[in-house]
């Protein structure tokens, strides 16, 4: 996310008109003059409306900064030089519209901006795909060491339930010699994935396949299968905050215990892995549900920046029937 420095001084001192003439009727938002004002206003509004931030940004302030900078076409990793920049009325109108849509319609920020980030990777997203937020990307960042000694050992990999294509793209960067299949049941999701694969110029490395789990595959076997499948329990689906209802329902819910798709993956994974292959699955908050459903399995639970272990790793020999 490197950006060029702007040479001119964007601060505006006193000429910004913080000293409004209050003799005429005006809209209270007319007093929001600078980037700082707009961020403050958005943060307060988001907190007042009790918005939920589960799509990549931590809290109301982070989301306010991101939405204001993105809408003003400013580098999203450099706030300081612009804090006191005065915002002309047309730009302010645009920023306020985004702030109000986020707070009133509870649309996740990524759908308002059309982009989402996983670490340094940017992806195009819209309401056809779940917003990328997988802990798998963190685990992949170090090449799944120590379970994979050498990235060049991975020549075939599979991203199961690919959605926007995000994990397939991360895998292509971590394992440059791998041919990667990216599977999703949704043709709409695969259209978005195609945009992202082409944006990264990875058409030769990543093959997009419409399939219900493994069903459309022939006899392919993989050194690595990664999946961030739907895993939300029925009770949790019923309690989802409004933000999540903008996402495709099929990308979230997975039956009573959230393990519906995971069961299908584990049933067939052994036939899909090479003898030394590895399976990485994200199950979110559902470690207890996983352990109840598969008491005989002893996966390695990977630690990430999350406060709980949400990723499990199994070797092919653990999955032998």
mmCIF file of C-alpha atoms in Angstrom:
data_model
loop_
_atom_site.group_PDB
_atom_site.id
_atom_site.type_symbol
_atom_site.label_atom_id
_atom_site.label_comp_id
_atom_site.label_asym_id
_atom_site.label_seq_id
_atom_site.Cartn_x
_atom_site.Cartn_y
_atom_site.Cartn_z
ATOM 1 C CA UNK A 1 0.000 0.000 0.000
ATOM 2 C CA UNK A 2 2.807 2.413 -0.785
ATOM 3 C CA UNK A 3 1.741 5.836 -1.937
ATOM 4 C CA UNK A 4 3.568 8.912 -3.151
ATOM 5 C CA UNK A 5 3.942 11.794 -0.762
ATOM 6 C CA UNK A 6 1.897 14.839 -1.617
ATOM 7 C CA UNK A 7 4.153 17.850 -1.931
ATOM 8 C CA UNK A 8 1.690 20.602 -1.138
ATOM 9 C CA UNK A 9 0.510 21.447 2.366
ATOM 10 C CA UNK A 10 -3.065 20.337 2.803
ATOM 11 C CA UNK A 11 -3.571 21.970 6.171
ATOM 12 C CA UNK A 12 -5.761 25.019 6.066
ATOM 13 C CA UNK A 13 -5.202 27.029 9.218
ATOM 14 C CA UNK A 14 -7.851 29.581 10.094
ATOM 15 C CA UNK A 15 -9.010 30.436 6.609
ATOM 16 C CA UNK A 16 -11.094 27.236 6.602
ATOM 17 C CA UNK A 17 -14.051 28.970 8.019
ATOM 18 C CA UNK A 18 -14.346 27.318 11.397
ATOM 19 C CA UNK A 19 -15.728 30.732 12.395
ATOM 20 C CA UNK A 20 -19.063 30.373 10.649
ATOM 21 C CA UNK A 21 -21.498 33.218 10.329
ATOM 22 C CA UNK A 22 -24.441 31.794 12.239
ATOM 23 C CA UNK A 23 -26.864 34.496 11.118
ATOM 24 C CA UNK A 24 -28.274 32.273 8.349
ATOM 25 C CA UNK A 25 -29.981 28.902 8.637
ATOM 26 C CA UNK A 26 -27.587 26.076 7.960
ATOM 27 C CA UNK A 27 -27.347 22.324 8.122
ATOM 28 C CA UNK A 28 -25.404 21.159 11.218
ATOM 29 C CA UNK A 29 -23.149 19.104 8.947
ATOM 30 C CA UNK A 30 -22.025 22.383 7.307
ATOM 31 C CA UNK A 31 -19.801 22.784 10.345
ATOM 32 C CA UNK A 32 -17.848 19.635 9.392
ATOM 33 C CA UNK A 33 -15.056 21.351 7.528
ATOM 34 C CA UNK A 34 -11.937 19.197 7.786
ATOM 35 C CA UNK A 35 -11.024 15.532 7.486
ATOM 36 C CA UNK A 36 -10.661 15.563 11.285
ATOM 37 C CA UNK A 37 -14.254 16.834 11.661
ATOM 38 C CA UNK A 38 -15.649 14.176 9.344
ATOM 39 C CA UNK A 39 -13.798 11.357 11.105
ATOM 40 C CA UNK A 40 -15.024 12.578 14.475
ATOM 41 C CA UNK A 41 -18.600 12.835 13.185
ATOM 42 C CA UNK A 42 -18.517 9.354 11.612
ATOM 43 C CA UNK A 43 -16.992 7.739 14.714
ATOM 44 C CA UNK A 44 -19.658 9.242 16.959
ATOM 45 C CA UNK A 45 -22.461 8.281 14.603
ATOM 46 C CA UNK A 46 -21.208 4.696 14.217
ATOM 47 C CA UNK A 47 -20.917 4.296 17.997
ATOM 48 C CA UNK A 48 -24.316 5.879 18.620
ATOM 49 C CA UNK A 49 -25.948 3.515 16.133
ATOM 50 C CA UNK A 50 -24.113 0.534 17.687
ATOM 51 C CA UNK A 51 -22.684 -0.674 14.386
ATOM 52 C CA UNK A 52 -20.899 -4.023 14.253
ATOM 53 C CA UNK A 53 -17.352 -4.233 12.869
ATOM 54 C CA UNK A 54 -16.671 -7.862 11.984
ATOM 55 C CA UNK A 55 -15.476 -7.411 8.428
ATOM 56 C CA UNK A 56 -11.821 -6.555 8.786
ATOM 57 C CA UNK A 57 -11.717 -3.231 10.628
ATOM 58 C CA UNK A 58 -11.498 -3.142 14.400
ATOM 59 C CA UNK A 59 -13.865 -0.431 15.566
ATOM 60 C CA UNK A 60 -15.830 2.705 14.734
ATOM 61 C CA UNK A 61 -12.737 4.923 14.535
ATOM 62 C CA UNK A 62 -10.818 2.604 12.160
ATOM 63 C CA UNK A 63 -13.838 2.322 9.909
ATOM 64 C CA UNK A 64 -14.449 6.081 9.968
ATOM 65 C CA UNK A 65 -10.834 6.766 8.944
ATOM 66 C CA UNK A 66 -10.980 4.170 6.171
ATOM 67 C CA UNK A 67 -14.297 5.380 4.715
ATOM 68 C CA UNK A 68 -13.359 9.068 4.824
ATOM 69 C CA UNK A 69 -9.914 8.567 3.259
ATOM 70 C CA UNK A 70 -11.163 6.114 0.640
ATOM 71 C CA UNK A 71 -14.050 8.356 -0.418
ATOM 72 C CA UNK A 72 -11.705 11.338 -0.732
ATOM 73 C CA UNK A 73 -9.264 9.251 -2.839
ATOM 74 C CA UNK A 74 -6.507 9.711 -0.268
ATOM 75 C CA UNK A 75 -3.936 7.039 0.659
ATOM 76 C CA UNK A 76 -5.625 4.933 3.325
ATOM 77 C CA UNK A 77 -2.403 4.365 5.236
ATOM 78 C CA UNK A 78 -1.504 8.027 5.690
ATOM 79 C CA UNK A 79 -3.872 10.132 7.747
ATOM 80 C CA UNK A 80 -1.679 12.775 9.413
ATOM 81 C CA UNK A 81 -0.971 15.131 6.469
ATOM 82 C CA UNK A 82 -4.670 15.432 5.670
ATOM 83 C CA UNK A 83 -6.309 15.799 9.095
ATOM 84 C CA UNK A 84 -6.718 19.563 8.802
ATOM 85 C CA UNK A 85 -7.419 19.649 5.079
ATOM 86 C CA UNK A 86 -10.600 21.559 4.255
ATOM 87 C CA UNK A 87 -13.170 19.553 2.350
ATOM 88 C CA UNK A 88 -15.137 21.339 -0.400
ATOM 89 C CA UNK A 89 -18.921 20.951 -0.315
ATOM 90 C CA UNK A 90 -19.176 18.456 -3.191
ATOM 91 C CA UNK A 91 -16.635 16.105 -1.615
ATOM 92 C CA UNK A 92 -18.160 16.534 1.825
ATOM 93 C CA UNK A 93 -21.580 15.569 0.424
ATOM 94 C CA UNK A 94 -20.055 12.381 -0.971
ATOM 95 C CA UNK A 95 -18.368 11.493 2.327
ATOM 96 C CA UNK A 96 -21.522 12.169 4.342
ATOM 97 C CA UNK A 97 -23.562 9.986 2.020
ATOM 98 C CA UNK A 98 -21.165 7.061 2.616
ATOM 99 C CA UNK A 99 -21.188 7.668 6.392
ATOM 100 C CA UNK A 100 -24.985 7.737 6.456
ATOM 101 C CA UNK A 101 -25.356 4.610 4.326
ATOM 102 C CA UNK A 102 -22.954 2.758 6.614
ATOM 103 C CA UNK A 103 -24.767 3.837 9.764
ATOM 104 C CA UNK A 104 -28.396 3.842 8.588
ATOM 105 C CA UNK A 105 -28.462 0.879 6.190
ATOM 106 C CA UNK A 106 -25.803 -1.081 8.107
ATOM 107 C CA UNK A 107 -24.007 -1.932 4.847
ATOM 108 C CA UNK A 108 -20.484 -3.250 5.560
ATOM 109 C CA UNK A 109 -17.736 -0.797 4.570
ATOM 110 C CA UNK A 110 -16.268 -3.209 1.992
ATOM 111 C CA UNK A 111 -19.507 -3.216 -0.001
ATOM 112 C CA UNK A 112 -19.628 0.589 0.075
ATOM 113 C CA UNK A 113 -16.073 0.932 -1.259
ATOM 114 C CA UNK A 114 -16.057 -2.182 -3.463
ATOM 115 C CA UNK A 115 -12.819 -3.448 -1.953
ATOM 116 C CA UNK A 116 -11.510 -5.494 0.948
ATOM 117 C CA UNK A 117 -8.019 -6.161 2.248
ATOM 118 C CA UNK A 118 -6.383 -9.290 3.616
ATOM 119 C CA UNK A 119 -3.048 -8.090 4.914
ATOM 120 C CA UNK A 120 -1.392 -6.348 1.968
ATOM 121 C CA UNK A 121 -3.704 -7.959 -0.605
ATOM 122 C CA UNK A 122 -6.546 -5.898 -2.045
ATOM 123 C CA UNK A 123 -9.626 -7.593 -3.497
ATOM 124 C CA UNK A 124 -12.636 -6.370 -5.431
ATOM 125 C CA UNK A 125 -15.823 -7.364 -3.588
ATOM 126 C CA UNK A 126 -19.553 -6.826 -3.816
ATOM 127 C CA UNK A 127 -22.639 -8.458 -2.340
ATOM 128 C CA UNK A 128 -22.134 -11.590 -4.483
ATOM 129 C CA UNK A 129 -19.304 -12.703 -2.172
ATOM 130 C CA UNK A 130 -18.597 -12.914 1.524
ATOM 131 C CA UNK A 131 -16.159 -10.203 2.631
ATOM 132 C CA UNK A 132 -12.609 -11.645 2.959
ATOM 133 C CA UNK A 133 -11.578 -11.952 6.592
ATOM 134 C CA UNK A 134 -9.939 -15.344 6.883
ATOM 135 C CA UNK A 135 -7.330 -16.324 9.443
ATOM 136 C CA UNK A 136 -6.083 -18.815 6.824
ATOM 137 C CA UNK A 137 -4.280 -15.931 5.128
ATOM 138 C CA UNK A 138 -2.242 -15.361 8.303
ATOM 139 C CA UNK A 139 -1.289 -19.025 8.519
ATOM 140 C CA UNK A 140 -0.292 -19.057 4.856
ATOM 141 C CA UNK A 141 1.910 -15.980 5.245
ATOM 142 C CA UNK A 142 4.781 -18.075 6.650
ATOM 143 C CA UNK A 143 4.243 -20.861 4.100
ATOM 144 C CA UNK A 144 2.661 -23.166 6.719
ATOM 145 C CA UNK A 145 6.046 -23.834 8.245
ATOM 146 C CA UNK A 146 6.928 -26.246 9.889
ATOM 147 C CA UNK A 147 4.343 -28.523 8.218
ATOM 148 C CA UNK A 148 5.578 -27.542 4.781
ATOM 149 C CA UNK A 149 9.403 -27.361 4.665
ATOM 150 C CA UNK A 150 9.756 -25.877 1.241
ATOM 151 C CA UNK A 151 7.197 -23.869 -0.722
ATOM 152 C CA UNK A 152 8.268 -25.570 -3.957
ATOM 153 C CA UNK A 153 6.957 -28.892 -2.571
ATOM 154 C CA UNK A 154 3.423 -27.613 -3.147
ATOM 155 C CA UNK A 155 2.707 -28.174 -6.825
ATOM 156 C CA UNK A 156 -1.076 -28.663 -6.614
ATOM 157 C CA UNK A 157 -3.305 -26.767 -4.179
ATOM 158 C CA UNK A 158 -7.037 -26.313 -3.693
ATOM 159 C CA UNK A 159 -9.013 -23.423 -2.231
ATOM 160 C CA UNK A 160 -12.385 -24.912 -1.317
ATOM 161 C CA UNK A 161 -15.257 -22.407 -0.988
ATOM 162 C CA UNK A 162 -13.151 -19.680 -2.600
ATOM 163 C CA UNK A 163 -15.719 -16.848 -2.622
ATOM 164 C CA UNK A 164 -13.855 -13.787 -3.909
ATOM 165 C CA UNK A 165 -10.803 -15.921 -4.762
ATOM 166 C CA UNK A 166 -8.843 -14.293 -1.959
ATOM 167 C CA UNK A 167 -7.207 -17.372 -0.438
ATOM 168 C CA UNK A 168 -6.363 -18.867 -3.837
ATOM 169 C CA UNK A 169 -4.562 -15.609 -4.667
ATOM 170 C CA UNK A 170 -2.703 -15.569 -1.342
ATOM 171 C CA UNK A 171 -1.716 -19.234 -1.937
ATOM 172 C CA UNK A 172 -0.420 -18.391 -5.413
ATOM 173 C CA UNK A 173 1.928 -15.847 -3.823
ATOM 174 C CA UNK A 174 3.049 -18.206 -1.032
ATOM 175 C CA UNK A 175 3.511 -21.225 -3.318
ATOM 176 C CA UNK A 176 4.619 -19.795 -6.668
ATOM 177 C CA UNK A 177 5.177 -23.179 -8.293
ATOM 178 C CA UNK A 178 1.665 -24.443 -7.477
ATOM 179 C CA UNK A 179 -1.221 -24.927 -9.851
ATOM 180 C CA UNK A 180 -4.262 -23.924 -7.809
ATOM 181 C CA UNK A 181 -7.898 -24.893 -8.178
ATOM 182 C CA UNK A 182 -10.442 -22.548 -6.608
ATOM 183 C CA UNK A 183 -13.895 -24.030 -6.086
ATOM 184 C CA UNK A 184 -17.200 -22.432 -5.221
ATOM 185 C CA UNK A 185 -20.819 -23.513 -5.588
ATOM 186 C CA UNK A 186 -21.937 -19.975 -6.462
ATOM 187 C CA UNK A 187 -21.491 -18.873 -10.100
ATOM 188 C CA UNK A 188 -21.911 -15.270 -8.888
ATOM 189 C CA UNK A 189 -19.001 -15.638 -6.470
ATOM 190 C CA UNK A 190 -16.851 -17.132 -9.234
ATOM 191 C CA UNK A 191 -17.503 -14.064 -11.422
ATOM 192 C CA UNK A 192 -16.046 -11.875 -8.666
ATOM 193 C CA UNK A 193 -13.174 -14.327 -8.160
ATOM 194 C CA UNK A 194 -12.420 -14.089 -11.890
ATOM 195 C CA UNK A 195 -12.075 -10.287 -11.592
ATOM 196 C CA UNK A 196 -9.577 -10.702 -8.745
ATOM 197 C CA UNK A 197 -7.573 -13.478 -10.428
ATOM 198 C CA UNK A 198 -7.260 -11.295 -13.534
ATOM 199 C CA UNK A 199 -6.335 -8.215 -11.463
ATOM 200 C CA UNK A 200 -3.392 -10.202 -10.084
ATOM 201 C CA UNK A 201 -2.529 -11.685 -13.484
ATOM 202 C CA UNK A 202 -2.869 -15.223 -12.131
ATOM 203 C CA UNK A 203 -5.058 -16.759 -14.855
ATOM 204 C CA UNK A 204 -2.310 -19.291 -15.654
ATOM 205 C CA UNK A 205 -1.925 -20.405 -12.032
ATOM 206 C CA UNK A 206 -5.505 -20.432 -10.751
ATOM 207 C CA UNK A 207 -8.333 -22.447 -12.283
ATOM 208 C CA UNK A 208 -11.858 -21.462 -11.151
ATOM 209 C CA UNK A 209 -14.329 -24.343 -10.900
ATOM 210 C CA UNK A 210 -18.025 -24.333 -10.037
ATOM 211 C CA UNK A 211 -18.534 -27.324 -7.768
ATOM 212 C CA UNK A 212 -20.441 -28.463 -4.702
ATOM 213 C CA UNK A 213 -17.439 -29.260 -2.503
ATOM 214 C CA UNK A 214 -15.400 -31.903 -4.427
ATOM 215 C CA UNK A 215 -18.185 -33.136 -6.732
ATOM 216 C CA UNK A 216 -17.028 -31.550 -10.012
ATOM 217 C CA UNK A 217 -13.433 -32.742 -9.635
ATOM 218 C CA UNK A 218 -12.160 -35.777 -11.493
ATOM 219 C CA UNK A 219 -9.261 -37.619 -9.855
ATOM 220 C CA UNK A 220 -7.193 -34.574 -8.832
ATOM 221 C CA UNK A 221 -5.119 -34.817 -5.671
ATOM 222 C CA UNK A 222 -3.555 -31.899 -3.838
ATOM 223 C CA UNK A 223 -0.503 -31.250 -1.672
ATOM 224 C CA UNK A 224 -2.520 -28.616 0.174
ATOM 225 C CA UNK A 225 -6.254 -28.044 0.593
ATOM 226 C CA UNK A 226 -7.321 -24.830 2.313
ATOM 227 C CA UNK A 227 -10.922 -24.096 3.161
ATOM 228 C CA UNK A 228 -12.760 -21.271 4.867
ATOM 229 C CA UNK A 229 -16.189 -22.891 4.469
ATOM 230 C CA UNK A 230 -19.565 -21.737 5.789
ATOM 231 C CA UNK A 231 -19.545 -22.653 9.492
ATOM 232 C CA UNK A 232 -22.108 -20.449 11.250
ATOM 233 C CA UNK A 233 -24.462 -22.448 13.481
ATOM 234 C CA UNK A 234 -28.230 -22.152 13.042
ATOM 235 C CA UNK A 235 -28.558 -20.296 16.351
ATOM 236 C CA UNK A 236 -25.821 -17.837 15.367
ATOM 237 C CA UNK A 237 -27.390 -17.244 11.930
ATOM 238 C CA UNK A 238 -30.632 -16.257 13.679
ATOM 239 C CA UNK A 239 -28.714 -13.796 15.851
ATOM 240 C CA UNK A 240 -26.518 -12.235 13.133
ATOM 241 C CA UNK A 241 -26.268 -8.423 13.259
ATOM 242 C CA UNK A 242 -27.727 -6.562 10.239
ATOM 243 C CA UNK A 243 -24.274 -6.068 8.684
ATOM 244 C CA UNK A 244 -23.972 -9.804 7.999
ATOM 245 C CA UNK A 245 -27.391 -10.030 6.345
ATOM 246 C CA UNK A 246 -25.918 -8.184 3.346
ATOM 247 C CA UNK A 247 -23.622 -11.163 2.724
ATOM 248 C CA UNK A 248 -24.689 -14.255 0.741
ATOM 249 C CA UNK A 249 -26.565 -16.510 3.177
ATOM 250 C CA UNK A 250 -25.052 -19.625 1.591
ATOM 251 C CA UNK A 251 -21.578 -18.381 2.535
ATOM 252 C CA UNK A 252 -22.408 -18.277 6.246
ATOM 253 C CA UNK A 253 -24.865 -20.865 7.582
ATOM 254 C CA UNK A 254 -23.954 -24.563 7.742
ATOM 255 C CA UNK A 255 -26.703 -26.373 9.607
ATOM 256 C CA UNK A 256 -27.513 -26.796 13.269
ATOM 257 C CA UNK A 257 -23.915 -27.176 14.524
ATOM 258 C CA UNK A 258 -22.177 -25.284 11.696
ATOM 259 C CA UNK A 259 -20.357 -28.457 10.632
ATOM 260 C CA UNK A 260 -22.470 -29.448 7.593
ATOM 261 C CA UNK A 261 -19.842 -28.515 4.971
ATOM 262 C CA UNK A 262 -16.906 -29.498 7.189
ATOM 263 C CA UNK A 263 -18.373 -33.034 7.449
ATOM 264 C CA UNK A 264 -18.492 -33.302 3.665
ATOM 265 C CA UNK A 265 -14.925 -32.001 3.324
ATOM 266 C CA UNK A 266 -13.563 -34.463 5.888
ATOM 267 C CA UNK A 267 -15.495 -37.390 4.429
ATOM 268 C CA UNK A 268 -13.679 -37.086 1.085
ATOM 269 C CA UNK A 269 -10.468 -35.200 1.886
ATOM 270 C CA UNK A 270 -8.313 -38.318 2.146
ATOM 271 C CA UNK A 271 -9.095 -39.211 -1.491
ATOM 272 C CA UNK A 272 -8.190 -35.657 -2.482
ATOM 273 C CA UNK A 273 -4.824 -35.307 -0.740
ATOM 274 C CA UNK A 274 -1.438 -36.586 -1.855
ATOM 275 C CA UNK A 275 0.184 -38.999 0.655
ATOM 276 C CA UNK A 276 1.938 -36.127 2.457
ATOM 277 C CA UNK A 277 -0.858 -33.652 1.837
ATOM 278 C CA UNK A 278 -2.200 -31.175 4.360
ATOM 279 C CA UNK A 279 -5.714 -29.914 5.020
ATOM 280 C CA UNK A 280 -6.279 -26.505 6.630
ATOM 281 C CA UNK A 281 -9.822 -25.573 7.675
ATOM 282 C CA UNK A 282 -11.172 -22.495 9.416
ATOM 283 C CA UNK A 283 -14.061 -23.114 11.838
ATOM 284 C CA UNK A 284 -14.281 -19.762 13.603
ATOM 285 C CA UNK A 285 -15.683 -19.889 17.131
ATOM 286 C CA UNK A 286 -16.765 -23.499 16.654
ATOM 287 C CA UNK A 287 -13.870 -25.489 18.037
ATOM 288 C CA UNK A 288 -16.203 -27.171 20.566
ATOM 289 C CA UNK A 289 -18.675 -28.069 17.811
ATOM 290 C CA UNK A 290 -15.845 -29.509 15.702
ATOM 291 C CA UNK A 291 -14.529 -31.612 18.574
ATOM 292 C CA UNK A 292 -18.027 -32.891 19.345
ATOM 293 C CA UNK A 293 -18.596 -33.847 15.689
ATOM 294 C CA UNK A 294 -15.167 -35.482 15.167
ATOM 295 C CA UNK A 295 -14.055 -36.852 18.538
ATOM 296 C CA UNK A 296 -11.556 -39.269 16.956
ATOM 297 C CA UNK A 297 -9.617 -36.584 15.079
ATOM 298 C CA UNK A 298 -6.684 -34.818 16.705
ATOM 299 C CA UNK A 299 -5.952 -31.773 14.578
ATOM 300 C CA UNK A 300 -3.292 -29.210 15.308
ATOM 301 C CA UNK A 301 -5.041 -25.966 16.293
ATOM 302 C CA UNK A 302 -3.099 -23.023 14.904
ATOM 303 C CA UNK A 303 -2.705 -19.802 16.811
ATOM 304 C CA UNK A 304 -3.254 -16.529 14.953
ATOM 305 C CA UNK A 305 -3.759 -12.948 16.016
ATOM 306 C CA UNK A 306 -7.239 -14.021 17.112
ATOM 307 C CA UNK A 307 -7.658 -14.583 20.836
ATOM 308 C CA UNK A 308 -8.913 -18.117 20.157
ATOM 309 C CA UNK A 309 -7.830 -20.955 17.910
ATOM 310 C CA UNK A 310 -10.009 -20.905 14.806
ATOM 311 C CA UNK A 311 -7.876 -22.898 12.349
ATOM 312 C CA UNK A 312 -7.198 -26.605 12.359
ATOM 313 C CA UNK A 313 -4.615 -28.566 10.430
ATOM 314 C CA UNK A 314 -4.787 -32.273 9.563
ATOM 315 C CA UNK A 315 -2.320 -34.447 7.659
ATOM 316 C CA UNK A 316 -3.457 -36.940 5.029
ATOM 317 C CA UNK A 317 -2.418 -39.897 7.203
ATOM 318 C CA UNK A 318 -4.759 -38.699 9.984
ATOM 319 C CA UNK A 319 -7.678 -38.835 7.555
ATOM 320 C CA UNK A 320 -7.131 -42.357 6.268
ATOM 321 C CA UNK A 321 -10.388 -44.282 6.432
#
